[in-house]
Coordinates of C-alpha atoms and ligand atoms in Angstrom, one line a residue:
X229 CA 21.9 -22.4 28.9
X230 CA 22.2 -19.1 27.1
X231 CA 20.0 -18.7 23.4
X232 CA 22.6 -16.8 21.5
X233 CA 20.0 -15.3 19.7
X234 CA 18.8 -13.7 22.9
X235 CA 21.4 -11.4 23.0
X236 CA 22.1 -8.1 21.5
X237 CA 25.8 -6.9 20.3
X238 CA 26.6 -5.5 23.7
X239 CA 25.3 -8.3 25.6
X240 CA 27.2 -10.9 23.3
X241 CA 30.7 -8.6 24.0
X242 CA 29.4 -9.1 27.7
X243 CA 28.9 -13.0 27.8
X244 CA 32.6 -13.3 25.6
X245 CA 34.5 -10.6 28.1
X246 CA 33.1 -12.9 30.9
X247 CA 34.4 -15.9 29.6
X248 CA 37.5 -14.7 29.4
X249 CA 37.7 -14.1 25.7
X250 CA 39.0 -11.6 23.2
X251 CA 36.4 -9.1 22.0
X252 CA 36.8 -10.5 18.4
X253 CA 35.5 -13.9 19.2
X254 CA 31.8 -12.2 20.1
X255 CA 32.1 -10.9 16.5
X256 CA 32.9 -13.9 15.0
X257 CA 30.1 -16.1 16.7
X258 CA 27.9 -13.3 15.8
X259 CA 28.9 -13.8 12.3
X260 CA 28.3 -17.7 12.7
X261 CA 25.1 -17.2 14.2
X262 CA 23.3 -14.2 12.3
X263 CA 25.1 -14.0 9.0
X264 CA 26.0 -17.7 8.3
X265 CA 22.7 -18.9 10.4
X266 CA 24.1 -21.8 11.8
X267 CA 22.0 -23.5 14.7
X268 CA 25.0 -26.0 15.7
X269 CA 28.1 -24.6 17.5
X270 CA 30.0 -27.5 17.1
X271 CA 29.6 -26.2 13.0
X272 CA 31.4 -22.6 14.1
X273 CA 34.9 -24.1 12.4
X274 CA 37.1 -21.7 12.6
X275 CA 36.7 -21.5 16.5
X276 CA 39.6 -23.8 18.5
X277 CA 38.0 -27.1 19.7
X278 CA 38.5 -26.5 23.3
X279 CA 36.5 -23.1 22.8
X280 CA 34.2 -24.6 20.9
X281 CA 32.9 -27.1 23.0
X282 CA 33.5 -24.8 26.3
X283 CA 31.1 -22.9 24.2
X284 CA 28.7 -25.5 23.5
X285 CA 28.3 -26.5 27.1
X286 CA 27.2 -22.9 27.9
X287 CA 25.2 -21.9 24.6
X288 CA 22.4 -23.0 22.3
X289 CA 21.3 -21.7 19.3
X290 CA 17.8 -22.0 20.0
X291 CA 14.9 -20.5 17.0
X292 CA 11.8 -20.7 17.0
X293 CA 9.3 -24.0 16.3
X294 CA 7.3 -24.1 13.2
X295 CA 3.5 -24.9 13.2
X296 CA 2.7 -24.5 10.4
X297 CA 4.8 -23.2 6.9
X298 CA 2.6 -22.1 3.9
X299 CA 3.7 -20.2 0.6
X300 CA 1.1 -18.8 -1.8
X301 CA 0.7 -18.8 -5.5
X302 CA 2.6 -15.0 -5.6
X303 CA 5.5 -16.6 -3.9
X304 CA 4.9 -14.9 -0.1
X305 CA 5.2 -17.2 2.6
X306 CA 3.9 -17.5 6.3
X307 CA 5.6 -19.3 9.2
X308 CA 3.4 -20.0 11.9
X309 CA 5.3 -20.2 14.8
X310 CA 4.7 -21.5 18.9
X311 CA 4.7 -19.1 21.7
X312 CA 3.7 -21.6 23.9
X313 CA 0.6 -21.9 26.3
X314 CA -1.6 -22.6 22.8
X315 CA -0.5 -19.2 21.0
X316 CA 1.4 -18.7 18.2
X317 CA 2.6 -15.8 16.0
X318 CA 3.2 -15.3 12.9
X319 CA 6.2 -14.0 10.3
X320 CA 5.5 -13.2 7.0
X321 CA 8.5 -13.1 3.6
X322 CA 7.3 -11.2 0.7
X323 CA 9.1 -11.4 -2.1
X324 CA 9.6 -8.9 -5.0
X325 CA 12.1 -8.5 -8.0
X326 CA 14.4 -6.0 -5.8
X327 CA 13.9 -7.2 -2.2
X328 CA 13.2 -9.8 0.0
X329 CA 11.0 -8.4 2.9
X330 CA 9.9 -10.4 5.9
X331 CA 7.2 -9.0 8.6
X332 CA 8.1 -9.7 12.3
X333 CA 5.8 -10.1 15.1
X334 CA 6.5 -8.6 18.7
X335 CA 4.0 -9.9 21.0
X336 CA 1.7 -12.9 21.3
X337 CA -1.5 -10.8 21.3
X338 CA -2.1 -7.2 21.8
X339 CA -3.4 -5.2 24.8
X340 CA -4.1 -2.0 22.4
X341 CA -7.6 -3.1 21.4
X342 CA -7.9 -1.0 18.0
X343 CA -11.7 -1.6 16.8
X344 CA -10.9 -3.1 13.5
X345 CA -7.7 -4.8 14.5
X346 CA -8.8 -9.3 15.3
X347 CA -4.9 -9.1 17.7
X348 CA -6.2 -6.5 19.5
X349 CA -9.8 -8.4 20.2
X350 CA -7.8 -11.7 21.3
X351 CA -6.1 -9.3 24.4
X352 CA -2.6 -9.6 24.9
X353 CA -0.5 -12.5 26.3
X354 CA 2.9 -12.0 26.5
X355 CA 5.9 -10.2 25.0
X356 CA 8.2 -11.5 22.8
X357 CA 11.8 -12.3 23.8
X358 CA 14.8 -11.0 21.8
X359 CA 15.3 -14.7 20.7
X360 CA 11.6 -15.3 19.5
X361 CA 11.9 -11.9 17.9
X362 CA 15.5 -11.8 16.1
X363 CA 14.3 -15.8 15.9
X364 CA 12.3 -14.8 13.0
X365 CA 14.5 -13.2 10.9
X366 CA 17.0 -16.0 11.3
X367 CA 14.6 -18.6 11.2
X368 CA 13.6 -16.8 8.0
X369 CA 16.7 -16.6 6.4
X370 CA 17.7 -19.8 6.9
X371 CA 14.9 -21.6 5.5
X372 CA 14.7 -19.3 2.3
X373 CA 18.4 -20.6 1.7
X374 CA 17.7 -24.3 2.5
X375 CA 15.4 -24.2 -0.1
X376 CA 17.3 -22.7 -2.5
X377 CA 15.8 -19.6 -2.8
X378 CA 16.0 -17.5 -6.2
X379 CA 17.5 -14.0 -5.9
X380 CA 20.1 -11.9 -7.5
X381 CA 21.4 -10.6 -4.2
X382 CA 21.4 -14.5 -3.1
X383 CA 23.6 -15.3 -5.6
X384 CA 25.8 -12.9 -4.8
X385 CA 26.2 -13.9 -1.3
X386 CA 24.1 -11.7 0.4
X387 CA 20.8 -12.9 3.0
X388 CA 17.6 -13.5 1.6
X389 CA 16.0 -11.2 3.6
X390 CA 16.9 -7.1 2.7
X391 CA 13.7 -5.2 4.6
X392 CA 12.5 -5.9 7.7
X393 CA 9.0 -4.6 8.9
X394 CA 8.0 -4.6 12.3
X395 CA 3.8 -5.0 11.4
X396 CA 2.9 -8.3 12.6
X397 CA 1.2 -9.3 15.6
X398 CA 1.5 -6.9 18.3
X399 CA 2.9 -3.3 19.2
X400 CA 6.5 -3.2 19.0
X401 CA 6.9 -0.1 21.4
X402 CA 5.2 -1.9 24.1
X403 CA 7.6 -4.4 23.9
X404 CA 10.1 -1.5 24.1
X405 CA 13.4 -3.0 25.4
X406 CA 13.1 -6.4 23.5
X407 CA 12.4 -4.9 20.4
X408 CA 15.3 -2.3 20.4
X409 CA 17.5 -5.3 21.0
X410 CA 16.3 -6.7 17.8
X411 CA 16.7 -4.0 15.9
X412 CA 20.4 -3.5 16.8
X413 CA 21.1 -6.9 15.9
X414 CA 19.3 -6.2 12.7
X415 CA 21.4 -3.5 11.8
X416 CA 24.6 -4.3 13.4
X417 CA 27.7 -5.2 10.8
X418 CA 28.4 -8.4 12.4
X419 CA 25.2 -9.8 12.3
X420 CA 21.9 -8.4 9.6
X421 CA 24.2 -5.5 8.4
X422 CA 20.6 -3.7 7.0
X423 CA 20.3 -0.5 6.9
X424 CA 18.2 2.3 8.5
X425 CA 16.2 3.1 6.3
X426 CA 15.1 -1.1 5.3
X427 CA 13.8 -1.5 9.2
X428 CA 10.4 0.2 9.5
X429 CA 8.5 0.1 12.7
X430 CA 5.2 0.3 12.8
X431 CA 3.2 1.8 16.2
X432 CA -0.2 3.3 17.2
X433 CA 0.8 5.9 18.2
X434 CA 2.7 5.4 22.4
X435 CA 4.7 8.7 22.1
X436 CA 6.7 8.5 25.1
X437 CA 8.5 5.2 23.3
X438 CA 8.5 6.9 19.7
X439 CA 11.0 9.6 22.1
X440 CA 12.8 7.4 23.1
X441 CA 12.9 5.4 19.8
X442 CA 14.9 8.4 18.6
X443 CA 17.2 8.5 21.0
X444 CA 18.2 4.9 21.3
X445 CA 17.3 2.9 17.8
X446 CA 15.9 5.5 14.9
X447 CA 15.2 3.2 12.2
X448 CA 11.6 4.2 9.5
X449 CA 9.1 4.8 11.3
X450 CA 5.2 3.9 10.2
X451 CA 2.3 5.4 12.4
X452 CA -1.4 3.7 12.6
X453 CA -3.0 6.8 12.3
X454 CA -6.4 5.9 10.8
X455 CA -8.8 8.8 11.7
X456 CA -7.8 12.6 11.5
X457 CA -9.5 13.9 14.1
X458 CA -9.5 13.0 17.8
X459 CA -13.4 12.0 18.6
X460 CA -13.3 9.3 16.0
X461 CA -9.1 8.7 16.6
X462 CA -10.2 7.9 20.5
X463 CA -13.1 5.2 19.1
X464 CA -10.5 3.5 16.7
X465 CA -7.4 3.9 18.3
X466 CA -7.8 4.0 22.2
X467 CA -4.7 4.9 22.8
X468 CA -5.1 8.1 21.2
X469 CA -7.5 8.7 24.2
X470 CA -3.9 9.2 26.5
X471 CA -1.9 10.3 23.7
X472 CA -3.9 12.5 21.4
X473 CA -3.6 13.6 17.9
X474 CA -1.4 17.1 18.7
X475 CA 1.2 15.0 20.9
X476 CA 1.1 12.2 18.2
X477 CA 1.8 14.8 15.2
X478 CA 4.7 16.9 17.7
X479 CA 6.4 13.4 18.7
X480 CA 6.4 12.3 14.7
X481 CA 8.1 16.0 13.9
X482 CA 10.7 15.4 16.7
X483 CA 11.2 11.9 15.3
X484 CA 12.4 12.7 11.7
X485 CA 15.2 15.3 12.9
X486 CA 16.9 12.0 13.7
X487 CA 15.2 9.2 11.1
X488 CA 17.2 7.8 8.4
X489 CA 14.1 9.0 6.1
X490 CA 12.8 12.3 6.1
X491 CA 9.2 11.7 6.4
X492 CA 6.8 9.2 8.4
X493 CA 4.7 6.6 6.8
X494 CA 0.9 7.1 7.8
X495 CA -1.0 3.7 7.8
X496 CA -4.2 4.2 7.0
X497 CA -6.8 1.6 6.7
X498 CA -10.0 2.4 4.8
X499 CA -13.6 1.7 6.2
X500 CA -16.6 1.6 4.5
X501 CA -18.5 4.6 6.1
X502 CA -16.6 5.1 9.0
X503 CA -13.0 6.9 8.0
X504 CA -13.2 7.0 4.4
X505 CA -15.1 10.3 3.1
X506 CA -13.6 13.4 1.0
X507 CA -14.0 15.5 5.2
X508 CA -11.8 12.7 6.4
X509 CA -9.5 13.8 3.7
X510 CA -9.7 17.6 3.9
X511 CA -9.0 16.9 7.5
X512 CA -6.3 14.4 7.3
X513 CA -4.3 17.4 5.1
X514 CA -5.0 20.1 7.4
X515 CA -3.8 17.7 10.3
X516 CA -0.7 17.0 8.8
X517 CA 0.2 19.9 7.4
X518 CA 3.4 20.3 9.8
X519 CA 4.6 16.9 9.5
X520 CA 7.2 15.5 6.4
X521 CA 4.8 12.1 5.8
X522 CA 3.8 9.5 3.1
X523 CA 0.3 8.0 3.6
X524 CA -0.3 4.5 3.0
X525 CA -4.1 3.4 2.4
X526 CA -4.9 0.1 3.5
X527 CA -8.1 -1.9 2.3
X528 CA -9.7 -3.5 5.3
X529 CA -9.4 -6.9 5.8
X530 CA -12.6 -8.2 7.1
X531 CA -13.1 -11.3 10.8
X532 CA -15.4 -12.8 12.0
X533 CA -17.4 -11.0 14.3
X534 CA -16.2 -7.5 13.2
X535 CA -18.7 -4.3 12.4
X536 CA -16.4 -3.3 9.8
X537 CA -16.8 -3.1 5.9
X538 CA -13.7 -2.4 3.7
X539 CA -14.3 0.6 1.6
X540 CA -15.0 0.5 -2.1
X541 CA -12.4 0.5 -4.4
X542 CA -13.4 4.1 -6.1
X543 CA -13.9 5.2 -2.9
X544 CA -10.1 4.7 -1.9
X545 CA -9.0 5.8 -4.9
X546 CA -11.0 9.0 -5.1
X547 CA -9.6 9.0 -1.2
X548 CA -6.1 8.6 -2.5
X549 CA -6.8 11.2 -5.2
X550 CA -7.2 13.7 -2.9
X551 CA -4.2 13.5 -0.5
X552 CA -1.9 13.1 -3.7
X553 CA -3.8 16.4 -5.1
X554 CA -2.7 18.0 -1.3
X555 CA 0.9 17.3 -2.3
X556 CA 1.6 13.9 -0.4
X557 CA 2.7 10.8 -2.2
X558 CA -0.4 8.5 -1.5
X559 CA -0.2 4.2 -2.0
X560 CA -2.5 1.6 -1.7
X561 CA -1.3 -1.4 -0.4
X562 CA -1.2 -4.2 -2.1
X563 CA -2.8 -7.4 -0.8
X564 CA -0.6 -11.1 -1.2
X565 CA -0.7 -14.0 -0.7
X566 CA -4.8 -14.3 -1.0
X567 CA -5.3 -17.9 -1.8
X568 CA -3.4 -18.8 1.6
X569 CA -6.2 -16.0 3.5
X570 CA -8.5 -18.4 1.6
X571 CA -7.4 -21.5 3.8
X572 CA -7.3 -20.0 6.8
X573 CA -10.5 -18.5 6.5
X574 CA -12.1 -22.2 6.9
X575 CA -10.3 -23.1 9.3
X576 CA -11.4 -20.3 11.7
X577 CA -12.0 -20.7 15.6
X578 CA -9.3 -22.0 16.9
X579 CA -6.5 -20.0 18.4
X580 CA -3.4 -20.7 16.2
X581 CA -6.0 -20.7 13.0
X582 CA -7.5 -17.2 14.5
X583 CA -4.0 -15.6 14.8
X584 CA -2.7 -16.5 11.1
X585 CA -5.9 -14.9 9.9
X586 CA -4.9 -11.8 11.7
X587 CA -1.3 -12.0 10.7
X588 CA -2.3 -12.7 7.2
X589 CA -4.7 -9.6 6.9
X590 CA -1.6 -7.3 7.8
X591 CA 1.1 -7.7 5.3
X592 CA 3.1 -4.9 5.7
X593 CA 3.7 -1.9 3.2
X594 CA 3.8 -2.7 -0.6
X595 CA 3.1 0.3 -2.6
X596 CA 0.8 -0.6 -5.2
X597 CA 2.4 -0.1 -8.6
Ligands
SAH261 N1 0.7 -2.6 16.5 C1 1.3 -1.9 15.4 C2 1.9 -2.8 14.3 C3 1.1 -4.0 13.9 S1 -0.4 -3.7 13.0 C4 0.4 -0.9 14.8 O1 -0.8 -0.9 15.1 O2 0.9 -0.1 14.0 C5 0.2 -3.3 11.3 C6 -0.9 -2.4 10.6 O3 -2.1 -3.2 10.2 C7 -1.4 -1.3 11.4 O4 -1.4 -0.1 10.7 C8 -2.8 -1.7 11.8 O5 -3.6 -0.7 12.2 C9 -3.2 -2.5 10.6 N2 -4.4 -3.3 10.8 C10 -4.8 -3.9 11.9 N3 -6.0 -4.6 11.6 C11 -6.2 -4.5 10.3 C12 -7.3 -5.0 9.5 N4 -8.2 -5.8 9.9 N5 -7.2 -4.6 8.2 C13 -6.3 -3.9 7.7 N6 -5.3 -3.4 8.5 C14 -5.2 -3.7 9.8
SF4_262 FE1 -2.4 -3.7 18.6 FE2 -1.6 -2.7 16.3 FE3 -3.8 -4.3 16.4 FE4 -3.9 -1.9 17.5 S1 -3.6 -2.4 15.3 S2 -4.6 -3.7 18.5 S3 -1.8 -1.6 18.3 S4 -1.7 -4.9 16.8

């Protein structure tokens, strides 16, 4: 059995052209399956019965299964969702008056092992399919409607979700070829339809894939940069210790002659002591004084077990101060969905309980306002 949502517009022409079908009917399923989000291909009406049920004894729509499904008092939801083998990852919807954003995860775990980062201290386990990926967004989607979700765009027809962020569990360029899948469905016509520019991936910092991210997907691209020099880069971000800051900076120029935004987003998260002084500063402008970039400042969110304090309020916004004084637009982002970090917090020490907290202490950009 095939998972429809394991395959990306090409491959969907592919598995049609195969059967023997007209190119239009891949666009038409596609339309069924991502736009309409039907799970049932016997529901696919306007396909003739014999196709239909020739179809249905080849292909399932298959999303993912829900653990756990928990919406906080400012309206942003989590899904905590089975990777099987006792994992599970999580997506996250965050809603605002113009937009409906939902943050994707791309692995179960994370083999990058940044110090402050509770993924990167489980390890990794496994990639994520297409499906589980893509899964997300559908799965998303379709639940925001069953529920009757309140939206102008909604009303007007159009999906709940408008922004995607790749920021949840796991680094998407390491998961290079299931991710770009995903991200062509998310933007093809036939199926998400969104833009460029409301797809933003977040890496570390693997510049070999942010290459080839250029050439083959270019959708907003967010780098974990963290520390502005390479000694304390290398003890926050190992992988800066193969691919250091100068490559890092180069790669992020090369990127934007082909983004759909001029400039990259610099995550930043603050630490008491460790990242956050007026030097850091200074040093961040000098080392980015080449590169077309936004910075994004984001407060800590403490673990168990981790050596890490967030920073002091005044001490990010004197922080923030100073890179907006150095001519770059500087945010702070905004924390949601507390009260449901609340809950998890008691429930810490077991796996799936661990890996919400980590999901939940990453919601992805929302410039403070
Ligand atoms: N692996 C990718 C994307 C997922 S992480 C990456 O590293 O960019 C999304 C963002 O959350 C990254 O900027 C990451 O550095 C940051 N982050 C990780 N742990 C955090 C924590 N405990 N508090 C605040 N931000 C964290
Ligand atoms: Fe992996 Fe990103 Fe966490 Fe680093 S911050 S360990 S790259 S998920």
């Amino acid at each position: 059995m095939i998972n429809l949502l394991d395959l990306d517009p090409p491959a969907l022409a592919a598995f049609f052209a195969n059967r023997g079908e007209k190119p239009f009917r891949a666009r038409q399923v596609s339309r069924w399956v991502h736009q309409r989000f039907v799970a049932d291909v016997g529901a696919m009406t306007d396909l003739a019965k014999p196709s239909r049920e020739a179809l249905a004894a080849a292909a399932i729509v298959q999303g993912p299964s829900v653990i756990r499904d928990t919406t906080a008092t400012d309206g942003t939801r989590k899904w905590l969702l089975d990777a099987g083998n006792g994992n599970a990852v999580e997506s996250v919807y965050i809603p605002e008056d113009d937009r409906g954003t939902l943050c994707i995860s791309s692995q179960a775990g994370c083999a990058l092992d940044c110090a402050f980062c509770s993924t990167g201290k489980q390890g990794f386990n496994r990639n994520l399919t297409t499906g589980e990926i893509v899964g997300q967004l559908w799965h998303a989607n379709r639940a925001l409607l069953a529920d009757g979700v309140k939206a102008a765009w909604v009303a007007q027809g159009r999906a709940p979700i408008t922004n995607v962020v790749m920021m949840g569990m796991g680094e998407p360029l390491a998961n290079f070829d299931n991710v770009v899948r995903s991200l062509k469905l998310m933007l093809d016509d036939n199926a998400y339809g969104l833009s460029r520019r409301r797809v933003t991936l977040s890496t570390s910092g693997l510049v070999p894939q942010i290459d080839r991210l250029r050439d083959e997907c270019p959708v907003a691209l967010a780098v974990s940069l963290h520390a502005p020099t390479d000694a304390l880069r290398d003890r926050l971000v190992p992988i800066n210790r193969v691919h250091p800051l100068a490559e890092l900076m180069a790669a992020c120029v090369r990127y934007i002659e082909k983004a759909p935004r001029d400039f990259v987003t610099f995550e930043y998260v603050m630490l008491d002591g460790v990242n956050d002084a007026d030097t850091h500063a200074h040093a961040l402008l000098s080392l980015v004084r080449d590169v077309p970039c936004k910075f994004n400042l984001i407060p800590f969110n403490p673990f168990p077990g981790t050596e890490f304090r967030v920073s002091p309020r005044a001490r990010i916004a004197a922080f923030q101060r100073i890179l907006a004084d150095g001519g770059f637009v500087t945010t702070i982002r905004k924390t949601r969905g507390d009260d449901i970090d609340a809950a998890c917090g008691q429930l810490a020490g077991q796996v799936h309980d661990r890996t919400k907290r980590r999901l939940a202490s990453r919601i992805p950009v929302v410039a403070a306002r």
